[in-house]
XYZ file of C-alpha atoms in Angstrom:
539
model
C 77.322 54.825 95.077
C 79.123 52.741 97.793
C 78.685 53.949 101.491
C 82.354 54.770 102.986
C 83.379 52.326 105.606
C 82.871 52.787 109.177
C 84.740 51.794 112.236
C 83.031 50.057 114.887
C 82.416 53.128 117.103
C 80.276 54.518 113.895
C 82.756 56.985 113.054
C 84.701 56.869 109.270
C 87.780 55.227 109.338
C 90.938 57.215 109.072
C 91.716 56.929 105.420
C 88.154 57.974 103.851
C 88.434 60.859 106.572
C 91.787 62.325 105.712
C 90.618 62.331 101.930
C 94.420 61.800 100.919
C 95.597 62.725 96.978
C 97.925 60.989 95.237
C 100.932 62.263 96.792
C 100.055 61.381 100.464
C 98.659 65.131 101.035
C 95.318 66.200 102.504
C 92.867 67.350 99.584
C 90.692 70.082 100.023
C 88.310 68.824 98.339
C 85.213 69.937 101.013
C 85.897 73.628 100.112
C 84.927 73.111 96.378
C 81.791 74.255 96.825
C 82.431 77.575 97.499
C 83.665 78.181 94.321
C 81.254 75.789 92.419
C 78.354 77.401 90.930
C 75.259 77.748 92.946
C 77.223 77.800 96.106
C 75.152 79.572 98.329
C 72.556 76.293 98.090
C 75.643 74.058 98.764
C 76.513 76.441 101.715
C 72.708 76.337 102.806
C 72.555 72.178 102.589
C 75.544 72.305 104.931
C 73.826 74.598 107.292
C 70.989 72.506 107.655
C 72.949 69.362 108.753
C 74.913 71.409 111.361
C 71.485 72.479 112.648
C 70.516 68.665 112.844
C 73.484 67.770 114.880
C 72.665 70.178 117.052
C 69.416 68.461 117.415
C 71.420 65.533 117.557
C 69.878 64.519 114.268
C 72.304 62.494 112.397
C 71.467 61.492 109.011
C 68.494 63.497 106.712
C 66.359 62.602 103.926
C 66.450 64.835 100.780
C 62.532 66.177 101.900
C 64.316 66.729 105.220
C 67.035 68.461 103.866
C 64.612 71.096 101.527
C 62.222 71.778 104.421
C 65.108 73.152 106.418
C 66.262 75.391 103.776
C 65.648 79.010 104.448
C 61.864 79.515 103.009
C 63.649 82.412 100.419
C 66.384 80.602 99.118
C 64.793 77.268 98.668
C 64.227 75.563 95.560
C 61.156 74.734 94.198
C 61.835 70.967 93.510
C 63.188 68.771 95.501
C 65.697 67.285 92.549
C 67.436 70.346 92.948
C 68.551 69.762 96.308
C 69.177 65.960 95.744
C 71.919 67.187 93.087
C 73.277 69.256 95.588
C 73.859 66.449 98.106
C 75.547 63.927 95.660
C 77.930 66.915 94.459
C 78.661 67.651 98.548
C 78.907 63.347 98.291
C 81.215 63.369 95.507
C 83.554 66.059 97.097
C 83.667 64.263 100.589
C 81.439 66.699 102.409
C 78.656 64.202 102.935
C 78.354 60.872 103.106
C 75.511 58.406 101.704
C 74.269 55.257 102.545
C 71.350 53.365 101.205
C 67.756 54.227 102.974
C 66.364 50.405 103.228
C 63.838 52.245 106.084
C 61.105 52.770 103.458
C 61.543 49.826 101.124
C 57.994 47.724 100.919
C 59.086 45.705 97.901
C 61.673 44.324 96.017
C 61.983 46.753 93.011
C 62.465 49.441 95.825
C 65.702 48.313 95.960
C 66.601 49.274 92.616
C 65.067 52.703 92.930
C 68.119 55.348 94.113
C 67.094 55.946 97.981
C 69.474 57.388 100.529
C 69.883 59.219 103.821
C 73.042 61.862 104.294
C 74.878 62.538 107.022
C 78.122 64.979 107.593
C 81.384 63.478 107.150
C 84.263 64.535 109.400
C 85.768 66.439 106.609
C 82.936 68.115 105.985
C 82.453 69.067 109.297
C 85.979 70.572 109.893
C 85.220 72.680 106.892
C 82.361 73.656 108.010
C 84.123 75.057 111.487
C 86.606 76.255 109.375
C 84.152 78.857 107.260
C 82.184 79.639 110.874
C 85.710 80.385 112.430
C 86.544 82.647 109.112
C 82.771 84.274 109.231
C 83.009 85.263 112.465
C 86.538 86.657 112.560
C 85.608 89.020 109.448
C 82.840 90.206 111.321
C 84.385 90.749 114.607
C 84.945 94.309 116.093
C 85.930 93.238 119.650
C 85.407 95.402 122.546
C 87.564 96.635 125.011
C 86.438 94.796 128.104
C 86.950 96.341 131.473
C 84.961 94.151 133.327
C 87.281 91.597 132.485
C 89.261 93.132 134.042
C 87.426 93.017 137.324
C 87.107 89.446 136.642
C 90.715 89.018 136.446
C 91.642 90.796 139.546
C 88.804 88.436 141.154
C 90.600 85.003 140.247
C 93.932 86.398 141.367
C 92.668 87.339 144.976
C 91.268 83.991 144.662
C 94.404 82.320 143.630
C 96.317 83.903 146.269
C 94.016 82.568 148.915
C 94.435 78.988 147.568
C 98.441 79.688 147.839
C 98.069 80.621 151.244
C 96.090 77.240 152.029
C 98.800 75.102 149.907
C 101.039 76.893 152.022
C 99.536 75.461 155.369
C 99.115 72.119 153.895
C 95.611 72.554 152.773
C 95.654 72.080 148.777
C 93.247 71.916 146.604
C 93.702 70.718 143.142
C 89.884 71.331 142.260
C 90.007 74.874 143.504
C 93.171 75.780 141.643
C 92.645 73.928 138.289
C 88.550 75.900 137.743
C 90.622 79.317 139.238
C 93.174 78.906 136.709
C 90.793 78.204 134.392
C 88.442 80.918 134.743
C 91.934 83.208 134.749
C 92.934 82.594 131.549
C 89.599 82.253 130.170
C 88.732 85.694 131.008
C 92.080 86.925 130.036
C 92.603 85.504 126.768
C 89.108 86.561 125.444
C 90.134 89.947 126.948
C 93.279 90.168 124.793
C 91.689 88.716 121.668
C 88.912 91.230 121.772
C 91.509 93.861 122.295
C 93.471 92.831 119.280
C 90.088 92.833 116.912
C 89.040 96.651 118.867
C 91.859 98.278 117.909
C 92.113 97.284 114.438
C 88.634 97.870 113.733
C 89.611 101.299 115.757
C 92.155 102.332 112.981
C 89.711 101.127 110.118
C 87.159 104.027 111.951
C 89.970 106.507 111.947
C 91.273 105.849 108.394
C 87.297 105.938 107.579
C 87.744 102.344 105.556
C 84.331 101.386 104.806
C 82.380 103.572 107.518
C 79.977 106.450 106.026
C 80.885 110.075 107.315
C 78.322 110.659 108.812
C 77.960 107.085 110.508
C 81.426 108.179 111.982
C 80.449 111.570 113.165
C 77.583 109.959 115.001
C 79.765 107.679 116.146
C 81.994 109.965 117.640
C 81.465 110.431 120.684
C 80.399 107.722 122.182
C 83.725 106.228 120.554
C 86.129 108.915 122.506
C 84.097 108.198 125.969
C 83.937 104.248 125.870
C 88.343 104.713 125.418
C 88.633 107.470 128.302
C 86.396 105.354 130.468
C 88.560 101.909 129.600
C 91.461 103.871 129.938
C 90.892 104.761 133.316
C 89.705 101.143 134.241
C 93.192 99.996 132.913
C 95.416 102.832 134.613
C 93.316 101.647 138.146
C 93.291 97.943 137.672
C 96.187 97.158 135.263
C 99.013 98.188 138.736
C 96.534 95.895 140.852
C 96.800 93.319 138.315
C 100.294 93.678 138.091
C 100.879 93.510 142.065
C 98.745 90.455 142.229
C 101.241 88.475 139.884
C 104.069 89.570 141.786
C 102.677 88.346 145.090
C 101.694 85.498 143.314
C 105.016 84.678 141.808
C 106.667 85.055 145.553
C 108.058 81.867 146.933
C 106.909 79.787 143.724
C 103.590 79.932 144.750
C 101.694 79.757 141.148
C 104.456 77.665 140.554
C 102.528 75.178 142.807
C 99.438 76.384 141.681
C 100.147 75.642 138.126
C 101.649 72.135 139.148
C 98.248 71.375 141.008
C 96.202 71.569 137.787
C 98.179 70.120 135.524
C 98.387 66.916 137.824
C 94.561 67.228 138.123
C 94.371 66.930 134.140
C 97.022 64.540 133.722
C 94.483 62.331 135.534
C 92.356 61.845 132.945
C 94.648 60.775 130.691
C 95.063 57.689 128.114
C 96.970 55.121 129.858
C 99.601 55.290 127.249
C 99.980 59.258 127.400
C 99.857 58.664 131.142
C 103.298 59.588 132.286
C 104.072 62.473 130.175
C 100.844 64.424 130.399
C 101.519 65.996 133.958
C 104.240 67.256 131.711
C 103.499 68.679 128.882
C 99.854 70.212 130.743
C 102.187 72.001 133.243
C 104.055 73.548 129.989
C 100.910 74.392 128.806
C 99.336 75.980 131.999
C 103.325 78.115 132.367
C 102.952 79.236 129.189
C 99.504 80.696 129.976
C 100.696 82.351 133.035
C 103.900 84.155 131.293
C 101.062 85.325 128.618
C 99.403 86.605 131.400
C 102.759 88.387 133.088
C 103.776 89.670 129.652
C 100.285 91.309 129.026
C 100.070 93.226 132.293
C 103.800 93.508 133.585
C 106.899 95.347 132.126
C 110.163 93.405 132.363
C 113.978 92.852 131.175
C 113.306 96.531 128.883
C 110.212 95.683 127.154
C 106.798 96.953 128.008
C 103.655 95.485 128.639
C 100.714 94.803 126.652
C 98.928 96.643 128.648
C 101.030 99.450 128.854
C 100.982 99.479 124.699
C 97.122 99.023 124.646
C 96.921 101.951 126.697
C 99.156 104.294 124.751
C 97.541 103.285 121.617
C 93.834 104.194 123.032
C 95.315 107.450 124.271
C 96.712 108.245 120.669
C 93.660 106.978 119.493
C 91.489 109.917 120.831
C 93.363 112.976 119.281
C 93.298 110.846 115.843
C 89.617 110.888 116.039
C 89.752 114.424 116.919
C 91.644 115.280 113.757
C 89.884 113.563 111.245
C 86.443 115.312 112.931
C 88.598 118.672 112.423
C 89.109 117.756 108.632
C 85.805 116.582 108.261
C 84.501 119.564 109.470
C 87.014 121.961 107.370
C 85.930 119.899 103.778
C 82.183 120.658 105.407
C 82.784 124.776 105.819
C 84.709 124.965 102.490
C 88.183 125.124 102.959
C 90.990 123.904 101.108
C 91.621 120.283 100.699
C 93.975 118.512 98.223
C 91.956 115.419 98.474
C 88.631 117.201 97.517
C 90.579 119.522 95.023
C 92.068 116.316 93.016
C 88.526 114.830 92.887
C 87.521 117.943 91.156
C 90.145 117.816 88.588
C 89.207 114.308 88.107
C 85.783 115.098 87.421
C 86.809 117.700 85.102
C 88.806 115.451 82.869
C 85.742 113.225 82.880
C 83.706 115.588 81.263
C 86.071 117.112 78.652
C 84.954 116.940 75.328
C 87.292 115.593 73.837
C 91.666 114.653 73.937
C 92.500 117.816 72.801
C 90.419 119.197 76.032
C 92.090 117.280 78.034
C 95.797 117.640 76.799
C 95.005 121.202 77.640
C 93.661 120.713 81.205
C 96.529 118.636 82.177
C 98.989 121.399 81.131
C 97.202 124.182 83.074
C 97.260 121.933 85.722
C 100.543 120.375 85.988
C 102.440 122.936 83.156
C 104.632 119.584 82.633
C 105.620 120.625 79.078
C 108.121 117.937 77.131
C 111.408 119.627 76.767
C 112.873 120.603 73.510
C 115.789 123.171 74.543
C 118.729 123.228 76.493
C 119.055 127.220 76.264
C 116.992 129.389 74.109
C 117.523 132.350 72.837
C 116.530 134.763 69.976
C 117.840 132.700 67.245
C 116.613 129.616 68.621
C 112.788 130.829 68.812
C 113.294 132.253 65.096
C 114.709 129.450 64.675
C 111.795 127.607 65.799
C 109.319 130.078 64.179
C 110.615 129.407 61.198
C 110.544 125.274 61.215
C 108.508 124.931 63.848
C 109.008 121.080 65.635
C 105.632 119.071 66.926
C 105.989 117.930 70.341
C 105.287 114.469 69.391
C 108.660 114.522 67.233
C 110.849 111.358 68.250
C 114.243 112.563 69.353
C 115.436 111.082 67.078
C 113.888 112.203 63.887
C 114.078 115.917 65.435
C 116.955 118.183 64.658
C 120.340 118.115 66.640
C 121.126 120.307 69.232
C 124.515 121.774 69.139
C 126.296 121.230 73.138
C 129.666 122.916 73.988
C 132.779 120.750 73.974
C 133.058 122.549 77.546
C 129.621 121.947 79.045
C 130.261 117.805 78.423
C 133.422 117.878 80.148
C 132.272 120.766 82.940
C 128.910 120.482 83.109
C 128.734 124.227 83.300
C 128.857 126.695 80.423
C 129.535 130.704 81.047
C 129.530 132.774 77.991
C 132.691 134.904 76.691
C 132.228 138.597 76.599
C 131.272 140.996 79.738
C 128.679 140.352 81.679
C 124.908 140.929 81.770
C 124.048 144.239 83.304
C 122.454 143.913 86.539
C 118.725 144.291 86.096
C 117.487 147.237 87.948
C 114.080 145.859 89.662
C 113.166 148.637 92.094
C 110.101 149.083 89.936
C 108.680 145.706 90.801
C 109.449 145.907 94.099
C 107.983 149.076 94.407
C 104.762 147.830 93.283
C 104.864 144.632 95.365
C 105.025 146.883 98.636
C 102.129 148.674 97.619
C 100.366 145.593 96.973
C 101.297 143.846 100.232
C 100.459 147.786 102.053
C 97.026 147.595 100.630
C 96.426 144.051 101.640
C 97.336 144.870 105.165
C 95.108 147.852 104.967
C 92.183 146.223 104.161
C 92.821 143.454 106.645
C 93.156 146.362 109.541
C 90.149 147.676 108.042
C 88.132 144.149 107.693
C 89.283 143.349 111.352
C 87.493 146.758 113.112
C 84.514 145.614 110.723
C 83.880 142.683 112.488
C 85.144 143.726 116.302
C 82.318 143.479 118.255
C 80.969 145.646 121.069
C 80.812 142.617 123.485
C 77.827 140.169 122.315
C 75.947 140.787 119.870
C 73.338 138.766 117.072
C 75.098 137.164 114.045
C 72.659 139.351 112.016
C 73.344 142.575 113.530
C 76.890 142.458 111.962
C 75.221 144.042 108.578
C 76.281 144.530 105.257
C 79.595 143.020 104.817
C 82.407 143.591 101.970
C 84.175 140.777 99.955
C 87.281 140.694 102.707
C 85.480 141.680 105.817
C 82.930 138.777 104.364
C 86.303 135.978 104.064
C 87.359 136.937 107.335
C 83.989 136.207 109.165
C 83.934 133.011 106.872
C 87.534 132.048 108.414
C 86.639 132.501 111.786
C 83.594 130.635 112.053
C 84.908 127.642 110.253
C 87.793 127.925 113.308
C 84.662 128.178 115.887
C 82.754 125.305 114.296
C 85.630 122.570 114.215
C 85.630 122.943 118.116
C 81.853 122.132 118.023
C 81.147 119.175 120.090
C 77.700 117.781 120.567
C 75.563 118.802 123.409
C 77.801 122.588 123.654
C 76.477 125.644 123.517
C 79.243 128.028 123.698
C 82.449 127.754 122.344
C 85.323 130.107 121.651
C 88.324 129.968 118.963
C 91.234 132.056 117.581
C 92.065 132.714 114.421
C 94.929 130.351 112.489
C 97.614 133.976 112.760
C 96.473 135.016 116.350
C 94.909 137.870 115.337
C 90.733 137.437 115.774
C 88.860 135.583 118.751
C 85.500 134.453 118.246
C 83.022 133.146 120.905
C 80.136 131.248 119.706
C 76.947 130.804 121.067
C 74.068 128.940 119.526
C 70.425 130.050 120.151
C 66.978 128.230 120.627
C 64.643 130.648 119.204
C 65.133 128.883 115.637
C 65.873 132.293 114.105
C 67.822 132.636 110.723
C 71.006 135.302 110.480
C 71.241 136.796 107.246
C 74.465 138.874 106.195
C 74.679 140.821 103.259
C 77.313 140.509 100.720
C 78.233 141.821 96.848
C 77.689 138.529 96.004
C 74.573 137.955 97.159
C 72.966 137.258 101.056
C 74.547 134.326 103.355
C 71.971 132.502 105.492
C 72.223 130.462 108.763
C 70.964 129.605 112.300
C 71.488 132.807 114.573
C 74.059 132.689 116.714
C 75.140 135.511 119.667
C 78.572 135.842 118.506
C 81.821 137.823 120.204
C 84.720 138.955 118.087
C 87.968 140.643 119.213
C 90.886 142.134 117.486
C 93.863 140.848 119.815
C 96.023 143.195 117.571
C 94.427 146.190 119.740
C 92.914 143.990 122.270
C 89.635 146.111 122.294
C 87.063 143.606 121.466
C 85.052 147.260 120.157
C 83.868 148.885 116.489
C 86.301 151.730 117.237
C 87.823 152.051 114.053
C 84.656 151.901 112.298
């Protein structure tokens, strides 16, 4: 193994650091350790070199690397670390140099002794992986404090611009204020983007446990409301300050001062174009800041879009909470129904049972006819055709030429007699009247004479008990942490319920024909809105 060529300043040569392949393109061999076996050890070894670099340690010996590894993942033998170091050298992450500091005899020159250090390519790969890990773990934040800092720096720039108008330009102050301003703005914009992305994932419950979401939702809503309030008040103030700075080209002069100060440190061969490049960079940053807070040319500012998105997230969060509460209350939920059906399919004894379940759930039968009459049924009874019979092997169907030409077919002869369905309509009307009467009696049964305990409702028939469960579900769906009283109206607008929590720890028991309903006792007031009288006069 030979050491890599080194430039006079101690860095690697351009040829070795670029590590180009035969086609002249940059090679990505320093990332090979990510997919190689035992990749965790390679990451730990590279982490040890990065930690050593922060302590200004350039070279490490194998035993130094072995000692720096995390104890729980440290190999027992040093040879495993040496093999990992040699592989990283082969991929270009590390560079190996002969370790001559410990040579005390001629025989030592023939032993494999190396010290290792990071290559430029290896360090770049670790920086990319660090940025990748940080981006995946970033949740972002809506930084109200950054808004206050932006206001402060804009006011400072306004003072500097006034001083410049009086003939006292200060490039250092302008450069420092602009650097602080753009730094805070970039952090605000980046964190806002990350936060809104994580917020949408929270709303969609992607990677978030339901219990965690329910415990987190109230703080999240309060956080959004506080930031929206700050964005409304401070966003307008920031827009006014930006407008004042852009009047009479004040900000342009400040940008040129900052660009000239940066260009003063440019290399001699770049001095002529350094100031122009620096000014273009500062102008782009200022344009981004202005576009973020100021709407122009029919384009809404990013602050306004962020405010609208944050405002829209609050009702979305409340909708998710309501849906979760409905699921807990046992209401009909299509996704829960499909999951139950999937469990039934998984628990079916054989394929025949699964086919029967499929036909019962979806009613999708194979089509073997265009019309079915008595002759067709008799023929099929005499000569049944299996549903698995291919069309090519089944008995052909005779189709009228008129049906092929016009798409419609009318039988000749007198029309069919109109069927009298008065009896069916009478039966349906009786059923509807009976159901309406049962609901009316149930509403009257549940209507309370003022406020009473839930346990005092007594025994309920199935109709009244089902109505009570729906009312309790509507009330609990509006319940928020810290609340002691809530009110809700039924979906059809006929009943109103007011529910108040009790602190005595009592349990309510409501007997029904199907069993006894038990739960924490509450004060309840139920009003029949169809009569407007909250009393049990109908009982």
